[in-house]
XYZ file of C-alpha atoms in Angstrom:
624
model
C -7.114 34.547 91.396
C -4.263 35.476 89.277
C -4.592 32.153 87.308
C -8.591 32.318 86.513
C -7.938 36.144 85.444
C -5.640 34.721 83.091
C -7.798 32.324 82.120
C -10.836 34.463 81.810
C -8.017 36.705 79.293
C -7.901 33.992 77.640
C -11.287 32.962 77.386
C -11.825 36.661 75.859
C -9.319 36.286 73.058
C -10.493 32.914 72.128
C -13.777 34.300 71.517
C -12.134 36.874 69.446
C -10.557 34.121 67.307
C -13.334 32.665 67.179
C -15.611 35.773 65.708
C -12.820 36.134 63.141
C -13.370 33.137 62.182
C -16.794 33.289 62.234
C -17.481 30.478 64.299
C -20.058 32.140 66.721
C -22.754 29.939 66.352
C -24.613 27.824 63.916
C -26.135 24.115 63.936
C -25.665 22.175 67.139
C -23.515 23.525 69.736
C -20.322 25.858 69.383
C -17.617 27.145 71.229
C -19.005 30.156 71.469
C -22.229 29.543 73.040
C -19.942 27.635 75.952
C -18.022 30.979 76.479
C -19.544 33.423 78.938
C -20.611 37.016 77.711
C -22.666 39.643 79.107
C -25.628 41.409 77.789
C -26.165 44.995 78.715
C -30.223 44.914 79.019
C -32.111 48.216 79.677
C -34.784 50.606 78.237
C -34.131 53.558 76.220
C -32.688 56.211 78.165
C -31.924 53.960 81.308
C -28.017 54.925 81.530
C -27.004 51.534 79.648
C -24.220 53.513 77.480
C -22.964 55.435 80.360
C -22.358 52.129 82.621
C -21.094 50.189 79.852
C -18.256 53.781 79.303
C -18.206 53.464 83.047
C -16.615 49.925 83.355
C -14.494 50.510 80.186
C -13.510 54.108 81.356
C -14.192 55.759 78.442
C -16.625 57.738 76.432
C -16.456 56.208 73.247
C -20.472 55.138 72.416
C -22.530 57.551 70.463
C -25.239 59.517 72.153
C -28.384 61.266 71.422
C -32.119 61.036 71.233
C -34.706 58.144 71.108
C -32.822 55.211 69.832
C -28.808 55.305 69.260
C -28.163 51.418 69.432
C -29.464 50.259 66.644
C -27.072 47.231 66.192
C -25.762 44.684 68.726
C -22.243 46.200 69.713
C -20.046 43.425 71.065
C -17.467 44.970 73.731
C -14.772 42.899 74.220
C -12.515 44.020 77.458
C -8.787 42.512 76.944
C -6.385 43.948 80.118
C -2.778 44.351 79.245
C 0.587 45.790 81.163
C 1.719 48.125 79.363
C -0.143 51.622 79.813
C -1.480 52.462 76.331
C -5.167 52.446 75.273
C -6.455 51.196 71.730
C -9.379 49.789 70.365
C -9.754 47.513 67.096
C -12.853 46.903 64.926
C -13.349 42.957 63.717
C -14.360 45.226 60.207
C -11.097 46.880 60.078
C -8.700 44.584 61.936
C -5.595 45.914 60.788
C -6.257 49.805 62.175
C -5.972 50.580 66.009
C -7.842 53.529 67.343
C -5.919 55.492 69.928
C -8.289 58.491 69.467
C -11.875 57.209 71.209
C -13.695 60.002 69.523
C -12.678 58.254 66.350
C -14.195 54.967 67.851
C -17.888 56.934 68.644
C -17.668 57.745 65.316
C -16.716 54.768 63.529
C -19.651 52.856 65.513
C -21.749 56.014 64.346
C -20.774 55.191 60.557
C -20.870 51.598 60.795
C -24.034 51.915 61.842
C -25.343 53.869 59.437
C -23.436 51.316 56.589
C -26.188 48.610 57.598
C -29.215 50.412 58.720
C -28.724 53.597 56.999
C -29.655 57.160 58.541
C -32.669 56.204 59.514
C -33.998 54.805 63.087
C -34.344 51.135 62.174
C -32.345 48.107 63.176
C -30.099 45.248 62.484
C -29.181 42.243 63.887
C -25.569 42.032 62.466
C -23.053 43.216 65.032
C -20.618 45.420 65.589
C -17.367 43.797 67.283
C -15.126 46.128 69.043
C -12.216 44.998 70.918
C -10.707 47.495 74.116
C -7.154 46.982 74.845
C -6.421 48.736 78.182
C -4.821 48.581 81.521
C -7.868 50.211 83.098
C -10.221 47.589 82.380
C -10.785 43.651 83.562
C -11.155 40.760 81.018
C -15.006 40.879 79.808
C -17.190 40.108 77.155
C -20.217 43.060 76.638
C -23.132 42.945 74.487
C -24.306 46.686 74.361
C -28.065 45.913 72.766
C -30.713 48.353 71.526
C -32.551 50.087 74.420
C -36.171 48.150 74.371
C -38.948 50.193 74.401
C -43.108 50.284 74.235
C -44.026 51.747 71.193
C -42.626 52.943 68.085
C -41.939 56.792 66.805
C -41.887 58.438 63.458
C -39.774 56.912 60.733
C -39.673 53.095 62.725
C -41.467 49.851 61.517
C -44.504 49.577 63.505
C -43.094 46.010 64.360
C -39.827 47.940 66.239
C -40.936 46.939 69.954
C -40.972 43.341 68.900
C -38.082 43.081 66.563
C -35.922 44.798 69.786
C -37.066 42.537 71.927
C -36.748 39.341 69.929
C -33.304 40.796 68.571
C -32.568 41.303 72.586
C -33.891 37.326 73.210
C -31.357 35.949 71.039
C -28.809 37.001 73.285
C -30.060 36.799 76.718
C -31.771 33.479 76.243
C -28.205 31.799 75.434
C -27.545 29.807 78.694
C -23.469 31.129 78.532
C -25.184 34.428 79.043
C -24.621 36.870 81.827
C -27.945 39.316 81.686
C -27.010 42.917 83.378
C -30.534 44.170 83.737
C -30.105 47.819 83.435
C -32.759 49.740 85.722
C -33.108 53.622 86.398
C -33.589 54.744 90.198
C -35.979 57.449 89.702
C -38.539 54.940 87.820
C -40.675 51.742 89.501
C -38.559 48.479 89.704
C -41.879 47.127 89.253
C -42.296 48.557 85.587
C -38.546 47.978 84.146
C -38.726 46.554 80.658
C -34.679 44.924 81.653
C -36.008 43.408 84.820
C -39.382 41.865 83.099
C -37.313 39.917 80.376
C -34.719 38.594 82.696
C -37.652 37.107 84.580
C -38.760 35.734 81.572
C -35.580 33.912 80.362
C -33.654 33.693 83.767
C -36.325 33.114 86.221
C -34.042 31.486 88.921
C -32.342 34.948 88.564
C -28.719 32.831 88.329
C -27.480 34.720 85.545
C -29.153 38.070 86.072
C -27.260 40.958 87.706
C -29.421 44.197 88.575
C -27.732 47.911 87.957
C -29.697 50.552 89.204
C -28.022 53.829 87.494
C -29.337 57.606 88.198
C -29.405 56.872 91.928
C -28.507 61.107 92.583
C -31.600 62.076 90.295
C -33.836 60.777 92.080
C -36.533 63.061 94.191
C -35.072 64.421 97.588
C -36.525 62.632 100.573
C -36.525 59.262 98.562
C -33.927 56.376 97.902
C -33.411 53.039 96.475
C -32.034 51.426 99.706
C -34.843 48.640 99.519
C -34.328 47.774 95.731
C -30.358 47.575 96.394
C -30.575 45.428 99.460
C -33.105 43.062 97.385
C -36.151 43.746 99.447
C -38.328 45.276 96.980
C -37.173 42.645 94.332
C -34.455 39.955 94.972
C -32.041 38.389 92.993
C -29.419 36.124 93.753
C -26.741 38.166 93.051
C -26.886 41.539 95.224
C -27.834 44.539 93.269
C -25.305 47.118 92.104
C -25.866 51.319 92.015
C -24.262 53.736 89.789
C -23.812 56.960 89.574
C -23.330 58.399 85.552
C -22.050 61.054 84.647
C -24.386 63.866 85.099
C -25.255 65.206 81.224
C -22.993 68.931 81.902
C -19.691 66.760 83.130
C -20.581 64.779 79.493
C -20.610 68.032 78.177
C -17.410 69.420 79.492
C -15.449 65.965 78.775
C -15.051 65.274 82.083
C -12.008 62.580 82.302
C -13.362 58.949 82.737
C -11.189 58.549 85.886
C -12.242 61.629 87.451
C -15.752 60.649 87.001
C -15.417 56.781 88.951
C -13.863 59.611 91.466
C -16.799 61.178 91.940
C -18.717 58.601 91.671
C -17.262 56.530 94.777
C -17.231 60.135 96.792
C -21.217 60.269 96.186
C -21.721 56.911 97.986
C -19.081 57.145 100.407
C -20.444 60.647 101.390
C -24.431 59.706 100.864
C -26.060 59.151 104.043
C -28.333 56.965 101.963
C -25.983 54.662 100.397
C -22.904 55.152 102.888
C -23.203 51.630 104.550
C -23.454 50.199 100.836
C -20.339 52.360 99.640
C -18.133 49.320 99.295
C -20.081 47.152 96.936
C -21.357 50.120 94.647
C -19.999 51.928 91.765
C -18.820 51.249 88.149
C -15.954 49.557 89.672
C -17.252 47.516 92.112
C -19.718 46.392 89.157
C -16.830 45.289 86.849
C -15.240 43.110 90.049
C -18.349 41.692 90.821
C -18.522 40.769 87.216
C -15.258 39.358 86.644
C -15.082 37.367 89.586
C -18.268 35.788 88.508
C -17.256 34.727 85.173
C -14.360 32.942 87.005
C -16.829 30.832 88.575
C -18.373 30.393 85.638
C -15.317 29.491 83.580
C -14.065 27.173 86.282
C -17.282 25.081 86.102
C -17.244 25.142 82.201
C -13.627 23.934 81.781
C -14.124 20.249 81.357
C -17.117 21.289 78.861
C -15.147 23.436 76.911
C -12.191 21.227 76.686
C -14.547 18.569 75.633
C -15.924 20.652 72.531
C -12.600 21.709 71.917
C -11.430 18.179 71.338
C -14.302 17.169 69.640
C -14.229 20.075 66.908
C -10.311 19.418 66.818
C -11.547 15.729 65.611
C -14.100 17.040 62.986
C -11.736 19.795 61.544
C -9.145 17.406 61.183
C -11.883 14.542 59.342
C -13.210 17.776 57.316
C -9.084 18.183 56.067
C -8.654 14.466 55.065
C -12.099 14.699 53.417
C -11.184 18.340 51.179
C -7.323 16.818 50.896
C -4.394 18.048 52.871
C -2.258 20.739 51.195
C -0.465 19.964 47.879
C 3.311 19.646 47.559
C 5.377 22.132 45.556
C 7.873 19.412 44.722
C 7.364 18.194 40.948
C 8.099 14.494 41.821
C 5.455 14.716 44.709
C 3.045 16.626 42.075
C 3.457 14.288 39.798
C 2.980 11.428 41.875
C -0.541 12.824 43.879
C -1.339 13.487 39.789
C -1.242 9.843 39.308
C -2.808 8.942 42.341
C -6.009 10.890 42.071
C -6.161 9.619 38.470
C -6.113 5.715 39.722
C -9.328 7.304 42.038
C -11.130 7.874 39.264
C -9.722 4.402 37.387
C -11.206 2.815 40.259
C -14.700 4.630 40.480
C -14.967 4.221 36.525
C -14.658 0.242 36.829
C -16.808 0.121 39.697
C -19.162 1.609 37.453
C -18.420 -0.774 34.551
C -18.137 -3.766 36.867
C -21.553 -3.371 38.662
C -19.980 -1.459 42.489
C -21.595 1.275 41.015
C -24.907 1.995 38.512
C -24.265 2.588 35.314
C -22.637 -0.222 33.543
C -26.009 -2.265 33.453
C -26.862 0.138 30.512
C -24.532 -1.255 27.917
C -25.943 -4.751 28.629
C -29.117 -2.629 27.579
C -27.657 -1.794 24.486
C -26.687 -5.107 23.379
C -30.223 -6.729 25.447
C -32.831 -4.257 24.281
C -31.400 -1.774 21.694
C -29.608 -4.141 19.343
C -32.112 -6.873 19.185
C -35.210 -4.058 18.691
C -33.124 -2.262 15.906
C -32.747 -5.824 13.835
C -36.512 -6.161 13.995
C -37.125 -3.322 12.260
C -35.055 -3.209 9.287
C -37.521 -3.339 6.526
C -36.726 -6.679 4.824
C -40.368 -7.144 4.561
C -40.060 -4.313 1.597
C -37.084 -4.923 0.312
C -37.978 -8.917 -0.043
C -41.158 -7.959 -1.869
C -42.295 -10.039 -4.697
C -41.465 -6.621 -6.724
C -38.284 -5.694 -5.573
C -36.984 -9.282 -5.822
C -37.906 -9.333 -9.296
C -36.330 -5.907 -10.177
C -33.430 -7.292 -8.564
C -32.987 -10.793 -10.134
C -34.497 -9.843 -13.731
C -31.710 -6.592 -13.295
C -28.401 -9.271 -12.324
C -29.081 -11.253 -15.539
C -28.553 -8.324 -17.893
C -29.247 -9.245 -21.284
C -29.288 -13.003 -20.948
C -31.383 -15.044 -19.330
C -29.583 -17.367 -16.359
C -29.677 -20.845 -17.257
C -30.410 -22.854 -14.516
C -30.762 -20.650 -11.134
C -30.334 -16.697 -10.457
C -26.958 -16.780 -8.749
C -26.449 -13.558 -9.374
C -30.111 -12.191 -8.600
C -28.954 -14.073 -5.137
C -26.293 -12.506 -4.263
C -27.101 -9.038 -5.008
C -30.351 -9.858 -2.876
C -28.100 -11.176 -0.046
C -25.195 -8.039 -0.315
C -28.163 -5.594 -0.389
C -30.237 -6.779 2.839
C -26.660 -7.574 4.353
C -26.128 -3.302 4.032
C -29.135 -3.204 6.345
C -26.963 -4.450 9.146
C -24.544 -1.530 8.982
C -27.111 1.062 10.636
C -27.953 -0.950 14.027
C -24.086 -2.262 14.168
C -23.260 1.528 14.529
C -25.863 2.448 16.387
C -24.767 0.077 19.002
C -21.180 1.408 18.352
C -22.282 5.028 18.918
C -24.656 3.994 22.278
C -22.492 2.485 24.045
C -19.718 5.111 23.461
C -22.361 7.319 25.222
C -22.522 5.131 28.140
C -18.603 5.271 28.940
C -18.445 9.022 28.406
C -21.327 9.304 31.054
C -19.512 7.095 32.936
C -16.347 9.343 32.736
C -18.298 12.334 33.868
C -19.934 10.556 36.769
C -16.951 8.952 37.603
C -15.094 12.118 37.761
C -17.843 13.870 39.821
C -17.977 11.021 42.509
C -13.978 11.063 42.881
C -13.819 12.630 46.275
C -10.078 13.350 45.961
C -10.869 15.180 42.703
C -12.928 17.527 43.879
C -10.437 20.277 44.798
C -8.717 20.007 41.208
C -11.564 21.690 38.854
C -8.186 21.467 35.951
C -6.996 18.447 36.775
C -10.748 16.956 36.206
C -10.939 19.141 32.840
C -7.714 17.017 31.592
C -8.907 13.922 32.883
C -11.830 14.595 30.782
C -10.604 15.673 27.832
C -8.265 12.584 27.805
C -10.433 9.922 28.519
C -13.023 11.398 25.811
C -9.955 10.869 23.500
C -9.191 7.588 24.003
C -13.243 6.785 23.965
C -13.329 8.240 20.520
C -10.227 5.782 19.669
C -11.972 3.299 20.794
C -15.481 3.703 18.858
C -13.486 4.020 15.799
C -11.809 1.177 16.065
C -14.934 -0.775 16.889
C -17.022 0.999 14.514
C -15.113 -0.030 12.139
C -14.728 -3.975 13.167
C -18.363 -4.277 13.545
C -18.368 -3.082 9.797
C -16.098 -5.583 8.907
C -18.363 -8.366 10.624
C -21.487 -6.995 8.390
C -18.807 -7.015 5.122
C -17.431 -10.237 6.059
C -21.157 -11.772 6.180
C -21.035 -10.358 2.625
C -17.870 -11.009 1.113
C -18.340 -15.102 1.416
C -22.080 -16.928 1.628
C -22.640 -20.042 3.195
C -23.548 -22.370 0.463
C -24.609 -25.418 2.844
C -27.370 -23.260 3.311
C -28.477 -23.073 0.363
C -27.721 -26.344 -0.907
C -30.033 -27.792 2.224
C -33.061 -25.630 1.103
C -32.499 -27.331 -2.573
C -32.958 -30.614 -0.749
C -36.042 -29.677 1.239
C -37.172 -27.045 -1.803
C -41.343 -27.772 -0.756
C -40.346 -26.838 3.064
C -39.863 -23.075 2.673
C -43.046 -22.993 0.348
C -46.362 -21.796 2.053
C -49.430 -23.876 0.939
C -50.677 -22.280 -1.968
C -47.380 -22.472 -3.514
C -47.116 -26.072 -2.893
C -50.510 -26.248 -4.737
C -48.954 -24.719 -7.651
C -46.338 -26.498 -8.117
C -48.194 -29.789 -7.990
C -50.361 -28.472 -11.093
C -48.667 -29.802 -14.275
C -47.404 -26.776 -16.088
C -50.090 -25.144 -18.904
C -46.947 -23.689 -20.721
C -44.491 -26.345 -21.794
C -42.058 -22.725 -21.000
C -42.668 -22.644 -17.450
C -40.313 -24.752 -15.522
C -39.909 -21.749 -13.223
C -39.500 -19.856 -16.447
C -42.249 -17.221 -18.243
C -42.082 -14.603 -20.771
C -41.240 -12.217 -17.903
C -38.304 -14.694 -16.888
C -39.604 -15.891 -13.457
C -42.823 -17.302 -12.349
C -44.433 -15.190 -9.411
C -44.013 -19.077 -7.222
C -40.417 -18.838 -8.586
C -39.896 -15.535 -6.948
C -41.486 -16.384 -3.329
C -39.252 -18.911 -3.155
C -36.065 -16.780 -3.860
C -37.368 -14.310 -1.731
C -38.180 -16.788 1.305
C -34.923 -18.451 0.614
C -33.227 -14.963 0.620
C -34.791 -14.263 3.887
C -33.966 -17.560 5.660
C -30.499 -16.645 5.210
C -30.770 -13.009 6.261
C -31.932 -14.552 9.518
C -29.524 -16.526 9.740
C -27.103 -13.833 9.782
C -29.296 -11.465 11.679
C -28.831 -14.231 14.971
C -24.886 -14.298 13.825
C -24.500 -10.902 14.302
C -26.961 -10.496 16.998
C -23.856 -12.225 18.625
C -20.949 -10.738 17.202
C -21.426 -7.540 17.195
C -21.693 -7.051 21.123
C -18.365 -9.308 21.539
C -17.067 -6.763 19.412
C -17.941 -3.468 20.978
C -16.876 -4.993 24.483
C -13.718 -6.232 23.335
C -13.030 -2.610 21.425
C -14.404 -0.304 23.791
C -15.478 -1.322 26.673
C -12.577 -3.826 27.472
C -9.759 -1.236 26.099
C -11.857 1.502 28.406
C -10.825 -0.584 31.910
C -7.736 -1.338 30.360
C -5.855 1.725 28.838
C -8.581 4.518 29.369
C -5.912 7.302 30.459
C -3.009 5.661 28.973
C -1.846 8.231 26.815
C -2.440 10.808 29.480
C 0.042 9.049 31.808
C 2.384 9.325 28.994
C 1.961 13.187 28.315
C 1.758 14.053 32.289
C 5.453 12.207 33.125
C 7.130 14.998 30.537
C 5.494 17.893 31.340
C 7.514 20.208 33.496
C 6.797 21.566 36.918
C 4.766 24.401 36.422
C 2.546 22.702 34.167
C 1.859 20.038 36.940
C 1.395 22.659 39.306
C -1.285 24.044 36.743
C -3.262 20.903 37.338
C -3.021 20.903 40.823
C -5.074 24.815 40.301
C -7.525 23.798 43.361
C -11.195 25.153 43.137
C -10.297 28.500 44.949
C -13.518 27.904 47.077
C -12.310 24.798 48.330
C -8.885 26.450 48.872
C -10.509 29.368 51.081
C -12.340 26.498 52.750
C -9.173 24.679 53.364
C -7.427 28.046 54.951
C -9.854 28.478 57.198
C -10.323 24.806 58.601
C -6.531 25.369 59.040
C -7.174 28.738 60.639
C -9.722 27.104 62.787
C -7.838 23.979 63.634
C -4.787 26.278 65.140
C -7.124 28.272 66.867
C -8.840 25.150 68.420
C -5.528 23.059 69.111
C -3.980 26.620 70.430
C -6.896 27.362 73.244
C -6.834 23.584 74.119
C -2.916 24.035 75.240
C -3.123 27.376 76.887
C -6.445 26.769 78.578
C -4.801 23.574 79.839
C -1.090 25.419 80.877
C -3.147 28.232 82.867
C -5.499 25.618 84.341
C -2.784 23.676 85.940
C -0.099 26.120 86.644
């Protein structure tokens, strides 16, 4: 015996823990629905407070009129040696009550915090722990009284938010139900013993209380209802005798009350063969000895939870990072190591283990090629502009032979077109990488907890990206300026060999007519012959797309080997450089953790030491 009551102390604290924890429920199953409790059931007015103060032995719950509970109080009983008293609100953990009129109260105010001074509910509950020699190791659930219809200044849906506030509880199958009934009313119409039925109809976890036993009308008893003739459960029924409303009045003592109370059934010629298993007392024992069996067929389930949720909390802490060192070597170093993570993640990205880096290919596949095809060469190779162009690059005199000059400035000037899509593909694909950087950075696992340390990585990888779009914006330029800065003249000397092959038909026609102006070999009084100027202007254009395919080709090899290449390969270069001489505190700056995931962290440890704590001690009192 000595070893479950230990363990059933035990039990009680861990569900405590637990609650200050606030691991009392939730998705899938907890710890704390294993743990036995019991729910105090019973109408308004049917003695629940006074048996609850009863088994506690003391008046501590607030009284009155009509409906006092008005939020789940959860009672839990912890026994200790020594011979003071205290209780100790999960709201206010850090101030003991000595003074039990200052616990009504507090449960009064607290109350009143959630609900108000009004007469409605809540669901939220008040947790009260009793520290007392006087008292065995339970878990009580004092609930709102239910009852049939609602009064002034209460919802109109009061009778079913009680009940369904009451179901919550009861229907739990950890839960003891103590199915308050009063004496002087019908078994057959108590509201405790109807939902019992309803969610315990095997009656296993249902214990009947019939309280007001010495109120009832002389020349009647409740013999039949506590021997379990006129309804039987499978746990004998228990009677009480409350205090009678002038001993409340006069503060009678607790312990002079139980006093009385086993006197009235000892003395009752009623109840006198029944003495020994009624009472407040008798009620607690018969409790506590049935959580025992309760707890003793649990064990292996609650060990099993416990290890399992020891496994999870532990995957949860490698998954949110263990805590940091305060070492500046061992900062620095975890520094470096989260930012190879997000090296890693950001080639995966480039190198096709994650999406992403198919987009530059896009650039270079899609954008570039679509850009080319709409510079306007079309316009600027117009039979106008070429002759503005050529008549304007012979100044004064007229060329002799061919318009070399009119060529090249024809050539540089479409060549400038190239400038605007090289850049373009400059500026797109630095887009890509610094998307890349922020997805990378956001799909880091390890970086999650550092909200500085990914503003830094940021801000230095977004530096070197703009290095590196300078430095290929400005060798794609040279590619467009080195197109410029030397023609191909095999070109050109090939379309002088083949001159009829770049000529469409009607030109050809032309030029077979013999000329009407002895002037006109190509020349007029305007310089050029319109034929003349097609054929610059196709010849012009043949080698513009000649260079368009060149750097079609060139100008991707550049931006990959500038940015994208230098990206993978010295991305946070210069950040390695600057983190190895800053000094400790800086570092530990970094390492500034999200303080959500911090408070997260705490209480996974809190948990984890709670769970790895119960496991041992449940385990030492088991087998001592």
């Amino acid at each position: 015996m000595a070893t479950m009551t230990s363990l059933i102390g035990l039990i009680n604290k861990i569900q405590r823990a637990c609650t200050l924890l606030g691991d009392h429920g939730g998705e899938g199953m907890s710890l704390w629905e294993i743990l036995p409790s019991v729910a105090v059931v019973g109408g308004q007015s049917s003695g629940k407070s006074s048996v609850l103060e009863s088994v506690v032995g003391r008046d501590f719950l607030p009284r009155g009129s009509g409906i006092v509970t008005r939020r789940p109080l959860v009672l839990q009983l912890h026994k200790t040696e020594s011979g003071t008293e205290c209780a100790e609100f999960l709201h206010a953990p850090k101030k003991r009550f000595t003074d039990f009129v200052a616990v009504r109260k507090e449960i009064a105010d607290e109350t009143d915090r959630i609900t108000g001074k009004t007469k409605q509910i809540s669901n939220i509950p008040i947790h009260l722990s009793i520290y007392s020699p006087n008292v065995v190791n339970l878990t009580l659930i004092d609930l709102p009284g239910l009852t049939k219809v609602a009064v002034e200044g209460q919802s109109e849906t009061i009778v079913e938010d009680i009940e369904n506030m009451v179901r919550t509880y009861v229907e739990k199958p950890n839960c003891i139900i103590l199915a308050i009934s009063p004496a002087n009313q019908d078994i057959a119409t108590s509201d405790a013993i109807k939902l019992a039925r309803d969610v315990d109809p095997s009656g296993e976890r249902t214990f009947g209380v019939l309280t007001k036993l010495d109120l009832m009308d002389k020349g009647t008893n409740a013999v039949d209802v506590l021997e379990g003739r006129a309804y039987r459960l499978q746990h004998p029924w228990v009677g009480i005798v409350n205090r009678s409303q002038a001993d409340i009045n006069k503060n009678v003592d607790m312990i002079l009350a139980r006093r009385k109370e086993r006197e009235y059934f000892e003395t009752s010629p009623d109840y006198g063969h029944l003495a020994s298993r009624m009472g407040s007392e008798y009620l607690a024992k018969l409790l506590s000895e049935h959580l025992e069996l309760v707890i003793r067929q649990r064990i292996p389930s609650i060990i099993a939870l416990i290890n399992k949720t020891i496994d999870e909390l532990n995957a949860e802490l490698d998954r949110i990072g263990r805590p940091i060192a305060t070492d500046g070597g061992a900062q620095l170093y975890m520094i470096l190591e989260l930012c190879r993570a997000f090296d890693r993640v950001f080639k995966e990205h480039l190198d096709g283990g994650r999406p992403g880096g198919d987009r530059i290919f896009g650039v270079f596949d899609n954008q570039l090629p679509a850009a080319l095809k709409k510079l306007p060469f079309d316009r600027y190779l117009s039979l106008k502009n070429v002759q503005k162009v050529v008549t304007e690059a012979d100044g004064y005199q007229p060329h002799l032979i061919a318009p070399e000059q009119g060529y090249r400035r024809l050539i540089d000037g479409a060549i400038s077109y190239f400038k605007g899509p090289a850049e373009a593909s400059v500026d797109a694909v630095h887009y890509v990488l610094k998307e890349l950087v922020r997805k990378s950075i956001a799909e880091t696992q390890e970086l999650k907890r550092f909200p500085s340390l990914q503003t830094d990585i940021a801000t230095a990888a977004n530096e070197s990206l703009e290095k590196f779009r300078d430095e290929s914006r400005k060798t794609v330029l040279r590619l467009v300026e080195m197109e410029s800065s030397y023609l191909t003249a095999d070109f050109f000397r090939k379309l002088n060999a083949e001159p009829e092959k770049n000529l469409n038909p009607s030109d050809k026609k032309k030029n077979a007519e013999p000329d009407k102006n002895p002037n006109q070999s190509g020349h007029t009084g305007d310089r050029l012959n319109e034929s003349y100027l097609r054929r610059i202007g196709s010849n012009v254009n043949a080698y513009i797309a000649m260079v368009c395919d060149t750097l079609r080709n060139t100008v991707p090899k550049a931006v990959v080997y500038c940015q994208v290449k230098e990206a993978k390969r010295s991305l946070l270069t210069n950040f390695y450089a600057q983190v190895g001489s800053r000094e400790k505190e800086r570092l530990s700056a970094m390492l500034d953790e999200d303080p959500q995931l911090m408070e997260r962290r705490i209480q996974i440890a809190k948990r984890l030491e709670l769970y790895i704590s119960a496991r041992d001690d449940i385990d030492a009192v088991c087998w001592k």
